[in-house]
Coordinates of C-alpha atoms and ligand atoms in Angstrom, one line a residue:
M17 CA 27.4 27.1 26.7
V18 CA 25.7 23.8 28.2
E19 CA 24.7 22.0 26.5
E20 CA 21.2 19.6 27.8
P21 CA 21.8 15.7 27.4
T22 CA 20.2 14.3 24.1
D23 CA 16.4 13.9 25.4
D24 CA 15.6 12.1 21.7
R25 CA 15.1 8.5 23.3
E26 CA 11.9 6.9 22.0
N27 CA 10.0 4.4 23.7
A28 CA 10.7 6.4 26.7
E29 CA 8.3 9.2 27.8
A30 CA 8.1 10.2 31.5
D31 CA 4.7 9.6 32.6
E32 CA 2.6 12.2 33.8
D33 CA 1.3 11.3 37.0
G34 CA 5.4 9.6 37.9
A35 CA 6.9 12.6 36.7
S36 CA 5.2 15.1 38.9
A37 CA 4.6 12.8 42.5
P38 CA 7.5 13.4 44.9
V39 CA 10.0 10.8 45.6
P40 CA 9.7 9.6 49.6
E41 CA 12.1 11.7 51.6
K42 CA 13.5 7.8 53.4
T43 CA 13.6 4.5 51.5
Q44 CA 13.6 1.2 52.7
V45 CA 13.1 -1.8 50.7
G46 CA 14.4 -5.6 50.1
G47 CA 15.7 -5.9 53.5
S48 CA 18.2 -2.6 53.2
P49 CA 19.0 -0.3 55.9
V50 CA 16.8 3.1 55.9
Y51 CA 18.2 5.4 53.5
I52 CA 17.5 9.3 53.1
V53 CA 16.8 10.5 49.9
E54 CA 19.1 13.1 49.2
R55 CA 20.2 15.4 45.9
K56 CA 19.0 14.1 42.8
L57 CA 21.4 12.6 40.3
G58 CA 19.9 12.0 37.3
K59 CA 16.4 11.8 35.4
G60 CA 15.5 9.6 32.5
G61 CA 12.4 8.7 30.7
F62 CA 11.8 5.5 33.0
G63 CA 13.2 6.7 36.4
Q64 CA 15.0 9.5 38.4
V65 CA 18.3 8.6 40.2
Y66 CA 19.1 9.6 44.2
V67 CA 21.7 9.7 45.9
G68 CA 20.8 7.5 49.5
R69 CA 22.5 8.2 52.5
R70 CA 22.0 5.6 55.4
A71 CA 19.6 6.9 58.2
T72 CA 22.4 5.7 60.7
T73 CA 25.9 5.8 59.7
S74 CA 27.0 1.7 59.8
T75 CA 30.3 1.3 61.5
A76 CA 30.2 -2.1 59.9
K77 CA 32.5 -3.9 58.0
G78 CA 32.8 -2.5 54.7
A79 CA 30.7 0.8 55.7
N80 CA 33.8 2.7 54.7
E81 CA 33.8 1.2 51.4
H82 CA 32.1 3.7 48.5
I83 CA 30.5 0.4 46.7
G84 CA 29.0 -2.5 48.3
P85 CA 25.7 -3.2 49.9
G86 CA 27.1 -1.5 53.6
A87 CA 27.7 1.7 52.1
N88 CA 26.6 4.7 53.6
E89 CA 26.5 6.6 50.5
I90 CA 24.4 4.8 47.1
A91 CA 22.1 5.6 44.5
L92 CA 18.3 4.9 44.6
K93 CA 16.6 4.7 41.2
F94 CA 12.7 5.2 41.8
E95 CA 10.4 4.4 38.7
H96 CA 6.6 5.3 39.9
R97 CA 4.2 2.4 39.9
S98 CA 2.0 4.2 36.6
S99 CA 5.5 4.4 34.8
K100 CA 5.1 2.8 31.2
G101 CA 7.7 0.6 32.2
C102 CA 5.5 -0.6 35.7
N103 CA 2.8 -1.6 33.5
Y104 CA 3.3 -5.5 34.4
G105 CA 4.8 -5.4 37.6
P106 CA 8.4 -4.2 38.5
P107 CA 10.7 -2.6 35.9
Y108 CA 11.3 -4.5 32.9
E109 CA 15.7 -3.4 34.1
W110 CA 15.4 -4.8 37.7
S111 CA 15.3 -8.5 35.3
V112 CA 18.2 -7.5 33.0
Y113 CA 19.9 -6.3 36.6
N114 CA 19.4 -9.6 37.8
S115 CA 21.4 -11.1 35.2
L116 CA 23.8 -8.9 34.8
G117 CA 24.3 -6.9 37.8
G118 CA 27.6 -6.5 39.5
I119 CA 29.8 -8.3 35.9
L120 CA 32.2 -5.9 34.6
G121 CA 31.6 -2.3 34.3
V122 CA 27.7 -2.4 35.4
P123 CA 26.9 -1.5 38.9
K124 CA 25.8 -4.1 41.1
V125 CA 22.3 -3.6 43.1
H126 CA 21.9 -4.8 46.7
F127 CA 18.8 -4.0 47.0
K128 CA 15.1 -3.5 45.6
G129 CA 11.6 -3.4 46.6
R130 CA 8.5 -1.4 46.0
Q131 CA 7.5 1.1 48.6
G132 CA 4.1 3.1 48.4
E133 CA 3.6 3.9 44.6
W134 CA 7.1 3.6 43.6
Y135 CA 10.1 1.0 42.7
V136 CA 13.0 1.4 44.5
M137 CA 16.4 0.0 43.2
V138 CA 19.4 0.6 45.4
M139 CA 22.7 0.3 44.0
D140 CA 26.3 1.2 43.8
L141 CA 27.1 5.3 43.7
L142 CA 28.8 6.1 40.6
G143 CA 30.1 9.6 39.3
P144 CA 30.0 11.8 36.6
S145 CA 28.6 10.4 32.9
L146 CA 31.0 10.6 30.0
W147 CA 28.3 13.3 28.5
D148 CA 28.8 15.4 31.7
K149 CA 33.0 14.9 31.7
W150 CA 32.8 16.1 27.4
N151 CA 30.6 19.2 28.8
T152 CA 32.3 19.8 31.8
C153 CA 35.3 19.6 30.2
G154 CA 34.5 22.8 26.9
Q155 CA 32.3 20.2 25.1
S156 CA 35.6 18.2 24.3
M157 CA 37.8 15.4 25.1
S158 CA 41.2 14.1 24.0
Q159 CA 42.2 11.6 21.9
E160 CA 43.8 9.8 24.6
M161 CA 40.9 9.5 26.7
V162 CA 38.6 8.6 24.2
S163 CA 40.4 5.8 22.9
C164 CA 40.8 4.8 26.3
I165 CA 36.8 4.6 26.6
A166 CA 36.7 2.7 23.4
V167 CA 39.5 -0.2 24.8
E168 CA 37.0 -0.4 28.0
A169 CA 33.9 0.1 26.5
L170 CA 34.7 -3.0 23.7
A171 CA 35.4 -4.8 27.3
I172 CA 32.8 -4.1 29.0
L173 CA 29.9 -4.7 26.0
E174 CA 31.7 -7.9 25.4
N175 CA 31.2 -9.7 28.3
F176 CA 27.8 -7.6 28.4
H177 CA 27.0 -9.4 24.9
R178 CA 29.0 -12.7 26.3
Q179 CA 25.9 -13.2 29.0
G180 CA 23.5 -13.1 25.9
F181 CA 22.4 -9.5 26.1
V182 CA 22.2 -6.5 23.9
H183 CA 22.4 -3.5 25.9
G184 CA 20.5 -1.4 23.5
D185 CA 21.0 2.4 24.5
I186 CA 24.8 3.2 24.1
K187 CA 25.3 6.6 24.5
P188 CA 27.7 8.9 26.3
E189 CA 25.1 9.7 29.0
N190 CA 24.8 5.8 29.4
F191 CA 28.4 5.9 30.3
L192 CA 29.3 6.5 34.2
L193 CA 32.5 6.8 35.7
G194 CA 33.3 5.9 39.5
P195 CA 32.5 8.1 42.1
P196 CA 35.3 11.3 42.2
G197 CA 37.7 11.3 44.7
T198 CA 37.8 7.8 45.1
P199 CA 39.7 4.4 44.0
T200 CA 37.2 3.9 41.1
E201 CA 37.1 7.4 39.7
K202 CA 38.8 6.6 36.3
K203 CA 37.1 3.1 36.1
L204 CA 33.7 3.0 33.1
Y205 CA 30.6 1.8 34.1
L206 CA 27.3 0.7 31.7
V207 CA 23.8 2.3 33.3
D208 CA 20.6 2.1 31.9
L209 CA 19.4 -1.5 30.9
G210 CA 15.8 -1.1 30.4
L211 CA 15.9 -1.1 26.7
A212 CA 18.4 -4.7 26.9
T213 CA 17.2 -7.5 25.0
R214 CA 18.9 -11.0 24.6
W215 CA 20.3 -12.1 21.0
R216 CA 20.7 -15.5 22.6
D217 CA 18.0 -17.6 23.9
P218 CA 19.2 -18.4 27.4
V219 CA 18.4 -22.4 26.9
C220 CA 19.6 -23.3 23.8
A221 CA 22.0 -21.0 23.5
A222 CA 20.8 -20.0 19.4
H223 CA 20.8 -16.6 17.9
V224 CA 17.4 -14.7 18.2
D225 CA 15.8 -14.7 14.6
Y226 CA 16.0 -12.0 12.4
D227 CA 13.3 -9.7 11.5
Q228 CA 12.4 -6.2 10.7
R229 CA 9.5 -3.9 11.9
P230 CA 10.3 -0.8 10.2
D231 CA 7.6 0.6 12.4
V232 CA 9.5 0.2 15.7
F233 CA 12.1 2.3 17.0
R234 CA 13.9 2.0 20.4
G235 CA 16.9 3.7 21.7
T236 CA 18.2 7.2 21.2
V237 CA 17.8 8.9 17.9
R238 CA 21.4 10.4 17.5
Y239 CA 23.5 7.2 19.0
A240 CA 20.8 4.9 17.1
S241 CA 22.4 2.2 14.8
V242 CA 20.6 1.9 11.3
H243 CA 19.3 -1.5 11.6
A244 CA 17.7 -0.2 14.8
H245 CA 16.0 3.1 13.0
L246 CA 14.9 0.6 10.5
G247 CA 13.1 -1.8 13.5
R248 CA 15.1 -4.6 12.9
T249 CA 16.2 -7.1 16.0
A250 CA 18.5 -6.2 17.9
S251 CA 21.9 -8.1 17.9
R252 CA 25.7 -7.4 19.0
R253 CA 26.5 -5.5 15.6
D254 CA 24.0 -2.5 17.1
D255 CA 25.4 -2.0 20.4
L256 CA 29.1 -2.0 18.7
E257 CA 27.4 0.6 15.8
S258 CA 26.2 3.4 18.3
L259 CA 29.5 2.8 20.5
A260 CA 31.5 4.2 17.3
Y261 CA 28.9 7.4 17.4
T262 CA 29.4 7.7 21.0
L263 CA 33.6 7.6 20.2
L264 CA 33.3 10.3 17.6
F265 CA 30.8 12.6 19.4
L266 CA 32.8 12.5 22.7
L267 CA 36.1 13.3 20.0
K268 CA 34.7 15.9 17.6
G269 CA 31.7 17.2 20.0
R270 CA 29.1 17.1 17.2
L271 CA 27.8 14.2 14.6
P272 CA 26.7 15.1 11.4
W273 CA 23.2 14.4 11.8
Q274 CA 22.3 17.1 14.9
G275 CA 19.6 19.5 14.6
Y276 CA 16.9 17.7 12.6
Q277 CA 13.6 18.5 14.1
G278 CA 10.1 16.9 13.6
D279 CA 7.9 14.4 13.2
N280 CA 10.3 12.6 10.3
K281 CA 13.6 13.5 12.4
G282 CA 14.4 9.6 12.5
F283 CA 14.1 9.3 8.7
L284 CA 16.5 12.4 7.9
V285 CA 18.8 11.5 10.6
C286 CA 19.0 7.4 9.5
K287 CA 18.6 9.2 6.1
K288 CA 22.2 11.2 6.8
K289 CA 23.9 8.6 8.8
M290 CA 23.4 6.5 5.9
A291 CA 24.8 9.2 3.8
T292 CA 27.7 9.8 5.5
C293 CA 30.9 7.6 4.7
A294 CA 33.7 6.2 7.3
E295 CA 36.0 8.5 5.9
S296 CA 34.1 11.7 5.9
L297 CA 32.8 10.9 9.7
C298 CA 36.2 10.3 11.1
R299 CA 38.3 12.8 9.0
Y300 CA 41.6 14.2 10.8
S301 CA 40.6 11.5 13.3
P302 CA 43.5 8.8 13.8
P303 CA 42.7 5.9 11.1
A304 CA 41.7 3.7 13.8
Y305 CA 38.5 5.5 14.0
R306 CA 37.5 5.1 10.2
Q307 CA 39.0 1.4 10.6
F308 CA 36.6 0.4 13.8
M309 CA 34.1 2.1 11.8
E310 CA 33.9 0.5 8.8
A311 CA 34.6 -3.4 10.8
V312 CA 31.1 -2.1 12.5
I313 CA 28.6 -1.4 9.6
N314 CA 29.9 -4.7 7.7
L315 CA 28.9 -6.6 10.5
K316 CA 26.4 -9.1 9.9
F317 CA 23.1 -10.1 12.3
D318 CA 24.2 -12.8 13.9
E319 CA 28.2 -12.0 13.3
E320 CA 30.5 -12.2 16.6
P321 CA 32.4 -9.1 16.5
K322 CA 35.9 -8.9 16.9
Y323 CA 36.2 -7.2 19.9
A324 CA 40.0 -8.1 20.8
A325 CA 41.3 -6.9 17.3
M326 CA 38.6 -4.0 17.8
A327 CA 40.1 -2.5 21.1
A328 CA 43.7 -3.1 19.4
L329 CA 43.1 -0.3 17.1
F330 CA 42.5 1.7 19.9
E331 CA 45.3 0.6 22.2
P332 CA 48.4 2.5 20.9
L333 CA 46.4 5.6 21.0
C334 CA 45.8 5.3 25.0
G335 CA 48.7 6.6 26.3
P336 CA 51.6 4.8 28.9
P337 CA 49.6 2.2 31.4
G338 CA 49.3 3.4 34.8
R339 CA 48.9 7.4 33.4
R340 CA 46.1 6.6 31.6
P341 CA 42.5 9.4 32.0
I342 CA 39.9 5.8 31.9
S343 CA 40.8 2.7 33.0
T344 CA 42.0 -0.3 30.6
D345 CA 42.0 -2.6 33.1
G346 CA 38.9 -3.7 32.6
A347 CA 39.7 -4.7 28.8
K348 CA 42.4 -7.0 30.7
K349 CA 40.7 -8.7 32.8
V350 CA 38.3 -9.9 30.0
G351 CA 41.6 -11.5 28.9
M352 CA 42.0 -9.8 25.7
K353 CA 44.7 -10.4 23.9
R354 CA 45.4 -6.8 22.3
K355 CA 47.9 -8.8 19.3
A356 CA 48.8 -6.3 16.3
T357 CA 48.7 -9.2 14.2
D358 CA 44.6 -9.3 15.8
M359 CA 44.4 -6.2 13.3
G360 CA 44.3 -7.9 9.9
N361 CA 41.3 -9.7 11.1
L362 CA 39.5 -6.8 10.7
E363 CA 40.2 -6.3 7.6
E364 CA 39.5 -10.2 6.0
D365 CA 36.4 -10.5 4.1
D366 CA 33.6 -13.0 5.8
K367 CA 35.7 -16.1 4.0
G368 CA 36.5 -13.9 1.0
A369 CA 32.3 -14.4 0.5
A370 CA 30.2 -11.4 1.0
K371 CA 31.7 -8.0 -0.4
K372 CA 32.4 -5.1 1.9
K373 CA 29.6 -2.6 2.4
V374 CA 30.7 0.5 2.3
R375 CA 28.5 4.0 2.9
I376 CA 30.1 5.8 -0.2
G377 CA 28.3 8.8 0.4
I378 CA 26.6 9.4 -3.1
P379 CA 23.1 7.8 -3.8
A380 CA 22.4 5.7 -6.3
Q381 CA 19.5 4.4 -8.0
Q382 CA 19.1 1.6 -9.9
W383 CA 16.7 -1.1 -12.2
I384 CA 15.5 -3.7 -9.6
T385 CA 14.2 -6.9 -11.5
I386 CA 13.1 -9.8 -10.0
Y387 CA 13.0 -13.1 -11.7
N388 CA 11.0 -16.1 -10.9
A389 CA 11.2 -19.6 -12.2
H390 CA 8.3 -20.1 -14.1
K391 CA 7.6 -23.1 -17.0
P392 CA 8.0 -21.5 -20.4
M393 CA 5.9 -18.1 -21.5
K394 CA 5.6 -15.4 -23.5
Q395 CA 6.9 -12.2 -22.1
R396 CA 7.4 -9.2 -23.3
Y397 CA 9.0 -5.6 -21.9
H398 CA 8.8 -2.2 -23.2
Y399 CA 10.8 0.9 -21.6
N400 CA 11.4 4.3 -22.1
V401 CA 8.0 4.3 -23.0
A402 CA 6.2 7.7 -23.2
N403 CA 3.0 8.9 -21.5
S404 CA 1.6 8.7 -25.8
R405 CA 2.6 5.3 -26.4
V406 CA 1.4 3.2 -23.3
E407 CA -1.6 2.3 -25.3
Q408 CA -0.1 1.8 -28.4
H409 CA 2.1 -1.5 -26.1
I410 CA -0.5 -2.4 -24.0
E411 CA -3.1 -2.9 -27.3
K412 CA -0.8 -4.4 -28.4
G413 CA 0.2 -7.0 -26.0
N414 CA -3.2 -7.5 -25.3
D415 CA -4.4 -8.7 -29.2
D416 CA -1.2 -11.3 -28.8
G417 CA -2.7 -13.0 -25.3
L418 CA -0.8 -11.0 -23.3
F419 CA -1.6 -9.1 -19.9
V420 CA 0.8 -6.5 -18.4
S421 CA 1.8 -8.2 -15.1
S422 CA 4.3 -5.4 -13.7
V423 CA 4.9 -1.6 -14.5
S424 CA 7.5 1.2 -13.5
C425 CA 8.5 4.5 -14.4
A426 CA 12.0 6.3 -14.5
Q427 CA 12.6 9.7 -15.0
E428 CA 9.0 10.0 -16.5
L429 CA 9.3 7.5 -18.8
W430 CA 7.3 4.1 -18.3
A431 CA 8.6 0.2 -18.3
L432 CA 5.7 -2.7 -19.1
I433 CA 5.9 -6.1 -18.5
M434 CA 3.3 -7.8 -20.1
D435 CA 3.2 -11.6 -20.1
A436 CA 1.0 -15.2 -21.0
G437 CA 1.4 -16.3 -17.1
T438 CA -1.1 -13.9 -15.2
G439 CA -4.0 -16.4 -15.3
Y440 CA -6.2 -12.7 -16.0
S441 CA -9.5 -12.6 -17.9
A442 CA -9.8 -8.9 -19.2
Q443 CA -7.6 -6.1 -18.1
M444 CA -8.3 -1.9 -17.8
W445 CA -5.6 0.6 -17.1
N446 CA -5.5 4.1 -16.2
L447 CA -2.8 7.1 -16.7
S448 CA -3.4 9.6 -14.7
T449 CA -2.1 12.8 -13.4
Q450 CA -3.6 11.9 -9.8
F451 CA -1.6 9.4 -7.4
L452 CA -3.8 7.7 -7.2
P453 CA -6.7 8.2 -9.2
K454 CA -9.5 7.4 -6.7
E455 CA -12.5 7.8 -9.1
W456 CA -11.5 5.4 -11.4
I457 CA -10.1 2.8 -9.4
L458 CA -13.7 2.9 -7.3
E459 CA -15.7 2.6 -10.8
Q460 CA -13.3 -0.6 -11.7
W461 CA -13.9 -2.0 -8.3
D462 CA -17.8 -1.7 -8.5
D463 CA -17.1 -3.4 -12.0
G464 CA -15.1 -6.6 -10.6
Y465 CA -11.6 -4.9 -11.6
Y466 CA -9.2 -5.3 -8.8
I467 CA -5.5 -3.3 -8.8
T468 CA -2.6 -6.1 -10.0
S469 CA 0.0 -3.3 -10.8
L470 CA 0.5 0.4 -9.7
A471 CA 3.6 3.1 -11.1
G472 CA 4.4 6.5 -9.9
S473 CA 6.4 8.7 -12.0
T474 CA 8.3 11.6 -10.1
T475 CA 5.9 14.5 -11.3
G476 CA 3.1 12.7 -10.0
S477 CA 1.4 10.8 -12.5
A478 CA 0.1 7.3 -12.2
L479 CA -0.4 4.5 -13.8
V480 CA -2.9 1.9 -12.8
I481 CA -3.3 -1.4 -13.8
M482 CA -6.8 -3.3 -12.7
S483 CA -7.9 -6.7 -13.8
K484 CA -10.7 -9.7 -13.9
G485 CA -9.9 -12.9 -12.8
T486 CA -7.8 -12.3 -9.6
P487 CA -8.7 -14.3 -6.6
Y488 CA -8.6 -11.5 -4.6
T489 CA -12.3 -11.1 -3.0
Q490 CA -11.6 -7.5 -1.3
Q491 CA -8.8 -4.5 -2.1
S492 CA -7.8 -1.5 -0.3
Y493 CA -4.6 1.1 -0.8
K494 CA -3.0 3.6 0.9
V495 CA -0.9 6.5 -0.1
S496 CA 1.3 8.1 2.5
D497 CA 4.3 10.1 2.7
S498 CA 6.4 7.2 4.3
F499 CA 6.5 3.8 4.0
P500 CA 3.3 2.9 5.6
F501 CA 4.5 -0.3 7.6
K502 CA 1.8 0.4 10.7
W503 CA -0.9 0.4 7.7
I504 CA 0.5 -2.8 6.5
N505 CA 0.7 -4.3 9.6
K506 CA -2.7 -4.0 10.8
K507 CA -4.3 -4.5 7.6
W508 CA -2.1 -8.0 7.9
K509 CA -4.4 -8.8 10.7
E510 CA -7.2 -8.0 9.2
G511 CA -6.5 -10.9 6.3
F512 CA -4.9 -8.6 3.5
Y513 CA -2.0 -9.1 2.2
V514 CA 0.4 -6.7 0.0
T515 CA -0.3 -7.3 -3.8
S516 CA 1.0 -4.1 -5.2
M517 CA 3.1 -1.0 -5.1
A518 CA 4.5 2.3 -6.5
T519 CA 6.4 4.9 -5.5
C520 CA 5.9 9.0 -6.5
A521 CA 8.9 11.0 -5.9
T522 CA 9.0 10.1 -2.1
R523 CA 5.5 8.6 -1.6
W524 CA 4.1 5.3 -1.2
A525 CA 1.1 3.6 -2.4
I526 CA 0.1 0.6 -1.0
C527 CA -2.3 -1.7 -2.3
M528 CA -3.3 -4.7 -0.1
S529 CA -5.7 -7.5 -1.2
R530 CA -8.3 -10.4 0.8
N531 CA -7.7 -13.5 -0.5
A532 CA -3.9 -13.0 -2.1
G533 CA -3.4 -16.8 -1.6
L534 CA -0.4 -16.1 0.5
V535 CA 0.0 -17.3 3.7
D536 CA 2.8 -15.2 5.7
Q537 CA 4.3 -11.8 4.7
C538 CA 7.1 -9.8 5.9
A539 CA 8.7 -6.4 4.1
E540 CA 11.9 -5.2 4.3
L541 CA 12.8 -1.5 4.2
D542 CA 16.0 -0.1 3.6
Y543 CA 17.9 3.3 2.6
M544 CA 19.8 0.8 0.1
Y545 CA 19.5 -2.7 -1.2
P546 CA 18.4 -4.9 1.6
S547 CA 20.8 -8.1 0.5
E548 CA 20.9 -9.2 3.9
G549 CA 17.7 -8.9 5.4
I550 CA 16.4 -10.4 1.5
H551 CA 18.9 -13.7 2.2
R552 CA 17.6 -14.3 5.5
R553 CA 13.9 -14.1 4.3
W554 CA 14.5 -16.5 1.4
D555 CA 16.0 -19.1 3.6
C556 CA 12.4 -18.6 5.4
G557 CA 11.0 -19.5 2.4
F558 CA 9.9 -15.8 1.5
R559 CA 10.1 -14.8 -2.0
I560 CA 9.7 -11.9 -3.2
T561 CA 6.3 -10.5 -4.5
C562 CA 6.4 -6.6 -4.6
C563 CA 9.0 -3.8 -4.8
A564 CA 9.0 -0.2 -5.1
A565 CA 11.9 2.3 -4.3
T566 CA 12.0 5.7 -4.3
P567 CA 15.2 8.3 -4.6
D568 CA 15.9 7.2 -0.6
Q569 CA 14.8 4.1 -0.1
A570 CA 13.9 0.7 -1.2
A571 CA 11.1 -1.5 0.1
F572 CA 10.8 -5.2 -1.2
V573 CA 7.5 -7.2 0.1
L574 CA 8.4 -11.1 0.8
S575 CA 5.3 -13.3 0.8
I576 CA 4.9 -17.5 1.4
P577 CA 2.3 -18.6 -0.9
R578 CA -0.6 -21.2 0.0
R579 CA 0.6 -23.3 -2.6
R580 CA 4.6 -23.8 -3.0
P581 CA 5.5 -24.2 -6.7
G582 CA 7.8 -26.6 -7.6
D583 CA 10.8 -24.5 -8.4
E584 CA 11.4 -21.9 -6.0
T585 CA 14.0 -20.4 -7.8
Q586 CA 14.2 -16.3 -7.3
E587 CA 16.6 -14.4 -8.7
T588 CA 17.2 -10.2 -8.6
L589 CA 19.2 -7.8 -10.8
R590 CA 20.4 -4.4 -9.7
T591 CA 21.4 -2.4 -13.1
S592 CA 21.7 1.1 -13.9
A593 CA 20.4 0.8 -17.4
F594 CA 17.2 -1.3 -18.0
P595 CA 18.6 -4.7 -17.7
R596 CA 17.7 -5.9 -21.4
T597 CA 20.5 -8.5 -22.7
H598 CA 20.0 -9.8 -18.9
V599 CA 16.8 -10.3 -19.3
K600 CA 17.0 -12.3 -22.5
E601 CA 19.4 -14.4 -20.7
K602 CA 17.1 -15.3 -17.7
W603 CA 14.5 -16.4 -20.4
A604 CA 16.7 -18.9 -21.8
K605 CA 17.3 -20.2 -18.3
N606 CA 12.8 -20.0 -17.8
L607 CA 13.5 -17.0 -15.6
Y608 CA 11.0 -14.7 -16.4
I609 CA 10.5 -11.3 -14.9
S610 CA 8.0 -10.7 -11.8
A611 CA 8.1 -7.3 -10.3
V612 CA 10.4 -4.5 -11.3
A613 CA 11.0 -0.9 -9.9
F614 CA 13.7 1.9 -10.3
G615 CA 14.7 3.9 -7.3
R616 CA 17.8 3.9 -4.7
T617 CA 19.8 1.0 -4.2
V618 CA 23.1 2.7 -3.1
S619 CA 23.9 4.5 -0.8
Ligands
ATP21 N1 24.4 4.5 40.1 C1 24.2 5.6 39.7 N2 25.1 6.0 40.0 C2 25.3 7.8 40.2 N3 24.3 8.5 39.0 C3 23.5 7.5 38.5 C4 23.4 6.4 38.2 N4 22.4 5.4 38.0 C5 21.8 6.3 37.1 N5 22.7 7.8 37.4 C6 22.3 8.8 36.8 O1 20.8 9.3 36.9 C7 20.4 9.5 35.2 C8 19.3 8.2 34.8 O2 19.7 7.1 34.6 P1 19.5 5.8 34.1 O3 19.8 6.1 32.4 O4 19.5 4.4 34.5 O5 17.6 6.5 34.2 P2 16.7 6.0 33.2 O6 15.1 6.5 33.5 O7 16.1 4.8 32.5 O8 16.9 6.7 32.2 P3 16.8 7.1 30.2 O9 16.2 7.6 29.8 O10 18.1 7.2 29.6 O11 16.7 5.5 29.7 C9 22.3 8.8 34.8 O12 22.4 9.5 33.3 C10 23.0 9.1 35.7 O13 23.3 10.4 35.2

């Protein structure tokens, strides 16, 4: 059976016109010789690649070489000028090749230019991809060969990253070997630089800033890193995670997240990646694969990977030098010292401070409570509250001068936080079997009340709190099957900010308000507690203002208030039971619950 290469690359739809227009029969661009366009080598989301043969066979020096500008056979990459990648002129990939073409493992581009409707790039002709090799070898690859690929690919990526770029689409189809029957037939190359981005500023050499935009996905679903699925800014760790999946695919012939279809394929694949521990992913393979996988998923956003130590894991599995199925000479050139002692570094915990992140494969739900510094105030909490008891607690609180400041739900029982610090003058609440009770909300809006807290139960009921005395001037809410980042982003542009959110089983309800007293806002979404993202946001002055979680994902909205409080202390707690004793300890330190949620925090 011949399997089609992965066709699930996003952000790379073939353009209708470009895909159907025939490429020219001959081409000559940017001072190149004339080439006759021969057989098609491949087609991707952006371009089509053909063999080009010199129209007049050269006898000049270098003509018999299979690589270099004088070669008789070269590869021609055509991109139609109406294709998505050419909206602003020549393909973006050209600029990346300008910086990287010819470095270790990256083919050299010899000429480029526009011919009629086509942008044409003339580059070294290479041979089959690793995907082709895997497919023609009975959809399998020897462990020796995969280990050589690991060693060489790590050298290529180290060098690639050294130039300040992340590749962004590491997969078997993008690693090519040299042409069969030539001296480079065992040499590994990395192609397709169309999704490459900079991880380092070319001028000041600073690492790019961290961000997460959960609606942005670039890459190939099967091999993408979890961070890429979640729309985090690409950094070196993402290429290495994709390399780990590439190696395991070649070795095992299958990855556990293959076969998902439909609109939420990306979500399901990412969920499965998070739920698959390195142990089970690498079962029956040499320990090097599990060690590599674990090292990779523990990399921080701006951490420099220990390429040499990673390669050293695979080196003993490559077979004797000189008889290796894939050349590992590149690795030598990059100057990797493959000392066994290097391996210890991988195990080392980052200065002992950060705890190792392990995908244990067992999802767990927890209480998430957020505490803010506040001058001493009365705060009260109720948890395990059945529907019939909600009224009693709220009324008693109101009588004592308290209003509801946050609500949540776990196992069909509500949690209510009430305090004297809300600034509200009146409050209404509604317990409904609708998620959310639209008619009731509309009526309260008419009376000048705004939504201030929301919670949903797994069976579909909602607890909505609406208050008077808020600064809000307008509100809008959305209920959605997935975290509606696109909608949030649109509303941000209209001056709305997220002011409350809730989940009901796997559905989300987000409420956004105008005049929320904030100057900036961002969101962190993950299949577990996104500690790294939250810490990075805290460092930039953001504080968590809302949180909600489903059994799959946790979302945090972080904001910068217009008027900064004197004490910006914020702490978060995750506990399997409602943190009743912890809350009292926090109160003693003048820290009060500002948000509460129950849901997925561990995977
Ligand atoms: N220099 C080359 N020599 C031989 N074959 C090549 C060369 N460059 C690309 N190919 C073949 O053409 C295919 C498509 O090329 P490439 O990945 O660069 O195009 P793309 O349109 O950017 O694809 P994608 O959608 O994967 O990004 C490759 O998978 C490979 O099989």
